[in-house]
mmCIF file of C-alpha atoms in Angstrom:
data_model
loop_
_atom_site.group_PDB
_atom_site.id
_atom_site.type_symbol
_atom_site.label_atom_id
_atom_site.label_comp_id
_atom_site.label_asym_id
_atom_site.label_seq_id
_atom_site.Cartn_x
_atom_site.Cartn_y
_atom_site.Cartn_z
ATOM 1 C CA GLY Y 1202 47.059 34.264 -55.233
ATOM 2 C CA PHE Y 1203 51.136 34.997 -55.147
ATOM 3 C CA ARG Y 1204 50.725 36.612 -52.150
ATOM 4 C CA GLY Y 1205 48.107 34.244 -50.053
ATOM 5 C CA GLY Y 1206 44.287 35.320 -48.952
ATOM 6 C CA PHE Y 1207 41.493 34.634 -46.678
ATOM 7 C CA VAL Y 1208 39.337 31.710 -46.188
ATOM 8 C CA THR Y 1209 35.963 31.456 -43.902
ATOM 9 C CA VAL Y 1210 35.688 28.896 -41.779
ATOM 10 C CA THR Y 1211 32.466 28.446 -39.808
ATOM 11 C CA SER Y 1212 31.879 27.044 -36.104
ATOM 12 C CA ALA Y 1213 30.819 24.107 -38.145
ATOM 13 C CA GLY Y 1214 34.149 23.758 -39.795
ATOM 14 C CA VAL Y 1215 32.630 24.886 -43.471
ATOM 15 C CA LYS Y 1216 35.619 26.105 -45.350
ATOM 16 C CA SER Y 1217 34.913 28.964 -48.417
ATOM 17 C CA ASP Y 1218 37.454 27.105 -50.168
ATOM 18 C CA ASN Y 1219 37.420 23.047 -50.411
ATOM 19 C CA ASN Y 1220 40.292 22.965 -51.088
ATOM 20 C CA SER Y 1221 41.988 24.783 -47.638
ATOM 21 C CA SER Y 1222 43.339 22.675 -45.077
ATOM 22 C CA ALA Y 1223 42.002 25.609 -42.364
ATOM 23 C CA SER Y 1224 40.040 24.273 -39.974
ATOM 24 C CA THR Y 1225 37.960 25.383 -36.438
ATOM 25 C CA THR Y 1226 41.150 24.773 -34.359
ATOM 26 C CA ILE Y 1227 43.305 27.651 -34.836
ATOM 27 C CA GLN Y 1228 46.803 26.512 -34.634
ATOM 28 C CA PRO Y 1229 50.043 28.221 -33.114
ATOM 29 C CA GLY Y 1230 50.815 31.228 -35.010
ATOM 30 C CA GLN Y 1231 47.932 31.394 -36.794
ATOM 31 C CA ALA Y 1232 45.997 34.885 -37.001
ATOM 32 C CA PHE Y 1233 42.112 35.160 -37.347
ATOM 33 C CA PHE Y 1234 39.474 37.193 -37.487
ATOM 34 C CA VAL Y 1235 35.803 37.154 -35.917
ATOM 35 C CA THR Y 1236 32.469 38.976 -36.537
ATOM 36 C CA ALA Y 1237 29.425 39.395 -34.357
ATOM 37 C CA THR Y 1238 26.746 37.671 -35.493
ATOM 38 C CA GLY Y 1239 24.011 40.019 -34.126
ATOM 39 C CA GLY Y 1240 25.867 43.439 -35.326
ATOM 40 C CA GLY Y 1241 27.350 44.255 -32.229
ATOM 41 C CA THR Y 1242 30.623 44.255 -30.879
ATOM 42 C CA ALA Y 1243 32.554 41.020 -31.321
ATOM 43 C CA SER Y 1244 34.486 39.898 -28.688
ATOM 44 C CA VAL Y 1245 36.649 36.480 -27.831
ATOM 45 C CA THR Y 1246 37.443 35.137 -24.621
ATOM 46 C CA LEU Y 1247 39.974 32.196 -24.658
ATOM 47 C CA GLN Y 1248 40.110 30.270 -21.470
ATOM 48 C CA GLU Y 1249 42.565 27.247 -20.589
ATOM 49 C CA ALA Y 1250 39.952 24.791 -21.281
ATOM 50 C CA HIS Y 1251 39.450 26.049 -24.736
ATOM 51 C CA LYS Y 1252 43.444 24.744 -25.776
ATOM 52 C CA THR Y 1253 43.356 20.752 -27.057
ATOM 53 C CA SER Y 1254 45.910 18.695 -28.792
ATOM 54 C CA THR Y 1255 43.258 17.507 -30.817
ATOM 55 C CA GLY Y 1256 43.365 18.598 -34.564
ATOM 56 C CA VAL Y 1257 46.861 20.734 -33.903
ATOM 57 C CA SER Y 1258 48.925 19.607 -37.450
ATOM 58 C CA ASN Y 1259 52.436 20.111 -38.096
ATOM 59 C CA ALA Y 1260 51.405 21.154 -41.896
ATOM 60 C CA VAL Y 1261 50.040 24.277 -39.610
ATOM 61 C CA PHE Y 1262 46.501 23.740 -40.587
ATOM 62 C CA GLY Y 1263 44.003 20.730 -39.850
ATOM 63 C CA ILE Y 1264 41.649 19.083 -42.068
ATOM 64 C CA SER Y 1265 38.011 20.551 -41.102
ATOM 65 C CA THR Y 1266 34.870 18.819 -41.033
ATOM 66 C CA PRO Y 1267 32.772 18.123 -44.051
ATOM 67 C CA THR Y 1268 29.412 18.936 -44.232
ATOM 68 C CA THR Y 1269 26.079 17.165 -45.443
ATOM 69 C CA ASN Y 1270 24.183 19.793 -46.442
ATOM 70 C CA SER Y 1271 23.693 20.395 -50.182
ATOM 71 C CA GLN Y 1272 26.625 22.941 -51.436
ATOM 72 C CA LEU Y 1273 28.281 24.666 -54.195
ATOM 73 C CA SER Y 1274 31.455 25.546 -54.150
ATOM 74 C CA VAL Y 1275 33.378 28.069 -56.601
ATOM 75 C CA GLY Y 1276 37.088 28.709 -56.737
ATOM 76 C CA LEU Y 1277 38.501 31.309 -58.562
ATOM 77 C CA TYR Y 1278 41.725 29.934 -60.463
ATOM 78 C CA PHE Y 1279 44.547 31.374 -62.799
ATOM 79 C CA LYS Y 1280 47.735 29.399 -64.583
ATOM 80 C CA GLU Y 1281 51.323 31.076 -63.690
ATOM 81 C CA ALA Y 1282 53.676 31.395 -66.808
ATOM 82 C CA SER Y 1283 55.415 28.112 -65.522
ATOM 83 C CA GLY Y 1284 51.939 26.285 -66.348
ATOM 84 C CA ASN Y 1285 50.964 25.852 -62.294
ATOM 85 C CA ARG Y 1286 47.305 26.437 -61.632
ATOM 86 C CA ARG Y 1287 47.071 28.379 -58.384
ATOM 87 C CA LEU Y 1288 44.113 29.419 -56.437
ATOM 88 C CA ALA Y 1289 43.099 32.902 -56.205
ATOM 89 C CA ASP Y 1290 39.706 32.748 -54.117
ATOM 90 C CA GLY Y 1291 36.773 30.605 -53.364
ATOM 91 C CA VAL Y 1292 33.586 30.971 -52.008
ATOM 92 C CA LYS Y 1293 30.779 28.415 -51.307
ATOM 93 C CA ALA Y 1294 27.119 28.382 -50.704
ATOM 94 C CA LEU Y 1295 24.892 26.098 -48.524
ATOM 95 C CA TYR Y 1296 21.392 25.162 -49.008
ATOM 96 C CA GLY Y 1297 19.092 23.402 -46.015
ATOM 97 C CA SER Y 1298 16.207 23.533 -44.493
ATOM 98 C CA GLY Y 1299 17.384 25.355 -41.195
ATOM 99 C CA PHE Y 1300 18.378 28.024 -43.479
ATOM 100 C CA GLN Y 1301 16.394 31.248 -44.881
ATOM 101 C CA LYS Y 1302 17.097 33.854 -47.427
ATOM 102 C CA THR Y 1303 17.802 36.920 -45.885
ATOM 103 C CA LEU Y 1304 21.115 37.261 -44.423
ATOM 104 C CA ASP Y 1305 21.726 36.403 -40.460
ATOM 105 C CA GLY Y 1306 24.400 34.756 -38.529
ATOM 106 C CA ASN Y 1307 24.956 31.617 -40.674
ATOM 107 C CA ASP Y 1308 26.305 33.842 -43.575
ATOM 108 C CA ALA Y 1309 30.098 35.049 -43.758
ATOM 109 C CA ILE Y 1310 31.241 38.332 -45.083
ATOM 110 C CA GLU Y 1311 33.764 38.503 -47.135
ATOM 111 C CA ILE Y 1312 36.918 40.052 -46.336
ATOM 112 C CA PRO Y 1313 38.933 41.306 -49.560
ATOM 113 C CA ASN Y 1314 42.353 39.880 -50.759
ATOM 114 C CA TRP Y 1315 45.262 41.759 -52.160
ATOM 115 C CA ASP Y 1316 44.920 40.579 -55.577
ATOM 116 C CA GLU Y 1317 41.804 38.799 -57.087
ATOM 117 C CA ASN Y 1318 38.349 38.652 -55.515
ATOM 118 C CA LEU Y 1319 35.323 36.227 -55.826
ATOM 119 C CA ALA Y 1320 32.337 36.587 -53.744
ATOM 120 C CA ILE Y 1321 28.853 35.770 -53.563
ATOM 121 C CA LYS Y 1322 26.898 39.403 -53.977
ATOM 122 C CA GLU Y 1323 23.370 39.220 -51.759
ATOM 123 C CA ALA Y 1324 21.464 42.260 -50.303
ATOM 124 C CA GLY Y 1325 24.077 44.563 -51.399
ATOM 125 C CA GLN Y 1326 26.965 42.494 -49.391
ATOM 126 C CA GLN Y 1327 29.940 40.533 -50.845
ATOM 127 C CA LEU Y 1328 29.866 36.809 -49.156
ATOM 128 C CA SER Y 1329 32.648 34.411 -48.714
ATOM 129 C CA ILE Y 1330 29.913 31.645 -47.499
ATOM 130 C CA GLU Y 1331 26.038 32.149 -47.682
ATOM 131 C CA THR Y 1332 23.299 30.294 -46.285
ATOM 132 C CA ARG Y 1333 20.082 29.572 -48.494
ATOM 133 C CA PRO Y 1334 17.126 27.492 -48.315
ATOM 134 C CA VAL Y 1335 16.480 24.431 -49.964
ATOM 135 C CA ILE Y 1336 16.028 24.903 -53.822
ATOM 136 C CA THR Y 1337 12.236 24.571 -54.975
ATOM 137 C CA GLY Y 1338 12.261 26.576 -57.961
ATOM 138 C CA MET Y 1339 14.516 28.901 -59.637
ATOM 139 C CA ASP Y 1340 17.316 29.915 -57.276
ATOM 140 C CA THR Y 1341 20.196 32.660 -58.495
ATOM 141 C CA LEU Y 1342 23.805 33.182 -57.401
ATOM 142 C CA ASN Y 1343 25.372 36.575 -58.168
ATOM 143 C CA LEU Y 1344 29.166 35.898 -57.936
ATOM 144 C CA GLN Y 1345 31.407 38.950 -58.123
ATOM 145 C CA ILE Y 1346 35.057 39.436 -59.478
ATOM 146 C CA GLY Y 1347 37.105 41.774 -58.875
ATOM 147 C CA ASN Y 1348 41.053 42.927 -59.018
ATOM 148 C CA MET Y 1349 41.246 41.207 -61.993
ATOM 149 C CA LYS Y 1350 44.320 40.796 -64.317
ATOM 150 C CA ASN Y 1351 45.122 40.682 -67.927
ATOM 151 C CA MET Y 1352 45.256 36.863 -68.178
ATOM 152 C CA ASN Y 1353 43.229 33.564 -68.328
ATOM 153 C CA TYR Y 1354 41.226 32.488 -65.685
ATOM 154 C CA GLU Y 1355 39.102 29.326 -64.529
ATOM 155 C CA LEU Y 1356 36.184 29.190 -62.416
ATOM 156 C CA GLN Y 1357 36.314 25.923 -60.580
ATOM 157 C CA LEU Y 1358 32.464 24.908 -59.506
ATOM 158 C CA GLU Y 1359 32.185 22.102 -57.343
ATOM 159 C CA GLY Y 1360 28.750 20.367 -56.490
ATOM 160 C CA ALA Y 1361 27.882 17.979 -53.787
ATOM 161 C CA ASN Y 1362 25.265 16.433 -51.734
ATOM 162 C CA PHE Y 1363 22.512 17.228 -54.443
ATOM 163 C CA SER Y 1364 20.051 14.791 -54.086
ATOM 164 C CA ASN Y 1365 17.105 16.260 -56.284
ATOM 165 C CA PRO Y 1366 17.679 14.658 -59.988
ATOM 166 C CA LEU Y 1367 15.293 17.435 -61.603
ATOM 167 C CA LEU Y 1368 17.821 20.387 -60.603
ATOM 168 C CA GLN Y 1369 19.760 21.787 -63.369
ATOM 169 C CA ALA Y 1370 22.363 24.535 -63.071
ATOM 170 C CA VAL Y 1371 24.215 26.663 -65.446
ATOM 171 C CA LEU Y 1372 26.665 29.316 -65.393
ATOM 172 C CA VAL Y 1373 25.967 32.240 -67.198
ATOM 173 C CA ASP Y 1374 28.553 34.381 -68.492
ATOM 174 C CA ARG Y 1375 27.233 37.753 -69.621
ATOM 175 C CA TYR Y 1376 29.849 38.810 -71.438
ATOM 176 C CA LEU Y 1377 30.316 35.935 -73.695
ATOM 177 C CA GLN Y 1378 26.672 35.630 -73.373
ATOM 178 C CA THR Y 1379 27.048 31.648 -72.676
ATOM 179 C CA ASN Y 1380 25.414 29.395 -70.914
ATOM 180 C CA THR Y 1381 27.591 26.395 -69.212
ATOM 181 C CA PRO Y 1382 25.836 23.162 -67.712
ATOM 182 C CA VAL Y 1383 26.944 22.383 -64.001
ATOM 183 C CA ASN Y 1384 27.452 19.375 -63.033
ATOM 184 C CA LEU Y 1385 25.683 19.754 -59.402
ATOM 185 C CA ASN Y 1386 27.515 16.321 -58.254
ATOM 186 C CA ALA Y 1387 30.726 16.474 -59.499
ATOM 187 C CA THR Y 1388 33.516 19.557 -60.633
ATOM 188 C CA THR Y 1389 33.149 21.484 -63.921
ATOM 189 C CA VAL Y 1390 35.674 23.765 -64.654
ATOM 190 C CA VAL Y 1391 34.966 26.908 -67.348
ATOM 191 C CA PRO Y 1392 37.921 28.555 -68.205
ATOM 192 C CA PHE Y 1393 37.935 32.957 -69.090
ATOM 193 C CA ALA Y 1394 39.935 35.091 -70.115
ATOM 194 C CA VAL Y 1395 40.512 38.790 -69.288
ATOM 195 C CA ASN Y 1396 41.459 41.349 -71.566
ATOM 196 C CA THR Y 1397 42.051 44.527 -69.328
ATOM 197 C CA ALA Y 1398 41.213 46.491 -72.710
ATOM 198 C CA THR Y 1399 38.153 45.231 -72.387
ATOM 199 C CA PRO Y 1400 35.841 46.510 -69.351
ATOM 200 C CA ALA Y 1401 32.975 43.856 -69.754
ATOM 201 C CA SER Y 1402 35.624 41.205 -69.861
ATOM 202 C CA TYR Y 1403 36.276 42.015 -65.501
ATOM 203 C CA ALA Y 1404 33.060 43.419 -65.023
ATOM 204 C CA ALA Y 1405 32.110 42.726 -61.576
ATOM 205 C CA ASP Y 1406 28.808 41.177 -62.478
ATOM 206 C CA ARG Y 1407 29.954 39.352 -65.204
ATOM 207 C CA PHE Y 1408 29.054 35.654 -63.827
#
């Protein structure tokens, strides 16, 4: 957005935003948050042996390791008056045989931005990364938007590593009452508008 936002990076290098260059290497001057996986008090111990010259980037942040899991990334974009396309927020769903439907330490809580927000809502939590079992039937990602402004936006959905040719995905827009097909092995861009005079256009559960 205009003032920046948060990106989640897992210990495996998976990022909530495909376009971010954040990585598992904490760069000089970089701030970060940590969460305890068991619900207890989080703590971090940094030792001399943890320092590395690998992955240090002159551009502040390095490139993280890709994942081979099936994944669906969703980015929330808007266009400035100048026409520049700007990323506001992003989330990612990972699908794999080692993941479970209930929330656990593999799922990352969304840290709200100052401006527009996008999250996956599951079990009353807002997530930036959610892990799920391999899809064998109907599966629904409940997207949640917030702090939207009176402007035009785009949702960019990027599927990767989906090998089942029978899988079909759609983006459901409750406000416009439309179903837009989503390509699970490419990029699908869906434009939408928010009118602050019409609450349904910026309802948290619109998508």
